[in-house]
């Protein structure tokens, strides 16, 4: 991940419909969500959503897979991880105690239940 890739990803997310679409895709992991279902949930026309999903895909934040007549979209969480790591790689000038609250805030959403 470099600065240009990070800028592309952040630019893709810097639009309300795309941001909400990405959040819904992330919430639908690991199975993804059909484009038509996502359009209904976001209350946007399918052709409009298709354009937004294309922007997310070009930025590397979403993937698609045709399953029969449906296209299933998924958030590319490893790509999001790379964006976040790029943003935080020099965080806090090597002082982990400053970054600890940020990491603690992220941890609850990412834990697995046993």
Short mmCIF file of C-alpha atoms in Angstrom, two decimals, residues 31-103:
data_model
loop_
_atom_site.label_atom_id
_atom_site.label_comp_id
_atom_site.label_asym_id
_atom_site.label_seq_id
_atom_site.Cartn_x
_atom_site.Cartn_y
_atom_site.Cartn_z
CA UNK A 31 -20.95 -13.96 2.62
CA UNK A 32 -21.36 -10.64 0.84
CA UNK A 33 -24.59 -9.23 -0.51
CA UNK A 34 -26.32 -9.24 -3.87
CA UNK A 35 -26.22 -5.93 -5.71
CA UNK A 36 -30.01 -5.75 -5.95
CA UNK A 37 -30.44 -6.36 -2.23
CA UNK A 38 -27.88 -3.70 -1.44
CA UNK A 39 -29.62 -1.21 -3.74
CA UNK A 40 -32.93 -1.85 -1.95
CA UNK A 41 -31.35 -1.49 1.49
CA UNK A 42 -29.73 1.79 0.49
CA UNK A 43 -32.83 2.95 -1.39
CA UNK A 44 -30.86 3.87 -4.51
CA UNK A 45 -31.48 2.85 -8.14
CA UNK A 46 -29.52 -0.24 -9.17
CA UNK A 47 -27.69 1.58 -11.98
CA UNK A 48 -26.59 4.30 -9.54
CA UNK A 49 -25.38 1.73 -7.06
CA UNK A 50 -23.56 -0.11 -9.83
CA UNK A 51 -21.54 3.03 -10.57
CA UNK A 52 -20.73 3.47 -6.88
CA UNK A 53 -19.68 -0.16 -6.51
CA UNK A 54 -17.43 0.21 -9.56
CA UNK A 55 -15.66 3.11 -7.84
CA UNK A 56 -15.17 1.01 -4.70
CA UNK A 57 -13.88 -1.89 -6.80
CA UNK A 58 -11.42 0.32 -8.71
CA UNK A 59 -10.12 1.59 -5.39
CA UNK A 60 -9.60 -2.01 -4.29
CA UNK A 61 -12.20 -1.89 -1.52
CA UNK A 62 -14.83 -4.21 -3.01
CA UNK A 63 -14.90 -7.40 -5.01
CA UNK A 64 -17.68 -9.04 -6.98
CA UNK A 65 -18.57 -12.59 -7.94
CA UNK A 66 -21.34 -13.68 -10.28
CA UNK A 67 -23.55 -16.35 -8.74
CA UNK A 68 -26.21 -17.36 -11.21
CA UNK A 69 -28.16 -14.23 -12.13
CA UNK A 70 -26.87 -12.24 -9.15
CA UNK A 71 -23.64 -10.38 -8.59
CA UNK A 72 -22.47 -10.76 -5.01
CA UNK A 73 -20.36 -7.91 -3.69
CA UNK A 74 -18.00 -8.17 -0.77
CA UNK A 75 -15.90 -5.69 1.16
CA UNK A 76 -12.20 -6.33 0.65
CA UNK A 77 -11.28 -6.22 4.32
CA UNK A 78 -7.60 -7.04 3.73
CA UNK A 79 -7.43 -3.93 1.51
CA UNK A 80 -9.07 -1.83 4.23
CA UNK A 81 -6.54 -3.24 6.68
CA UNK A 82 -3.72 -2.07 4.40
CA UNK A 83 -5.21 1.43 4.22
CA UNK A 84 -5.48 1.63 7.99
CA UNK A 85 -1.98 0.28 8.50
CA UNK A 86 -0.59 2.81 6.02
CA UNK A 87 -2.31 5.62 7.92
CA UNK A 88 -1.07 4.39 11.28
CA UNK A 89 2.35 2.94 10.49
CA UNK A 90 4.16 5.92 11.97
CA UNK A 91 1.57 6.55 14.64
CA UNK A 92 2.61 8.16 17.88
CA UNK A 93 6.33 8.32 17.10
CA UNK A 94 6.94 4.81 18.39
CA UNK A 95 5.05 5.33 21.64
CA UNK A 96 2.55 2.45 21.78
CA UNK A 97 0.84 3.76 24.89
CA UNK A 98 -0.54 6.62 22.79
CA UNK A 99 -1.93 4.24 20.15
CA UNK A 100 -3.31 1.77 22.68
CA UNK A 101 -6.71 3.49 23.05
CA UNK A 102 -7.21 3.42 19.27
CA UNK A 103 -6.39 -0.28 19.10
#
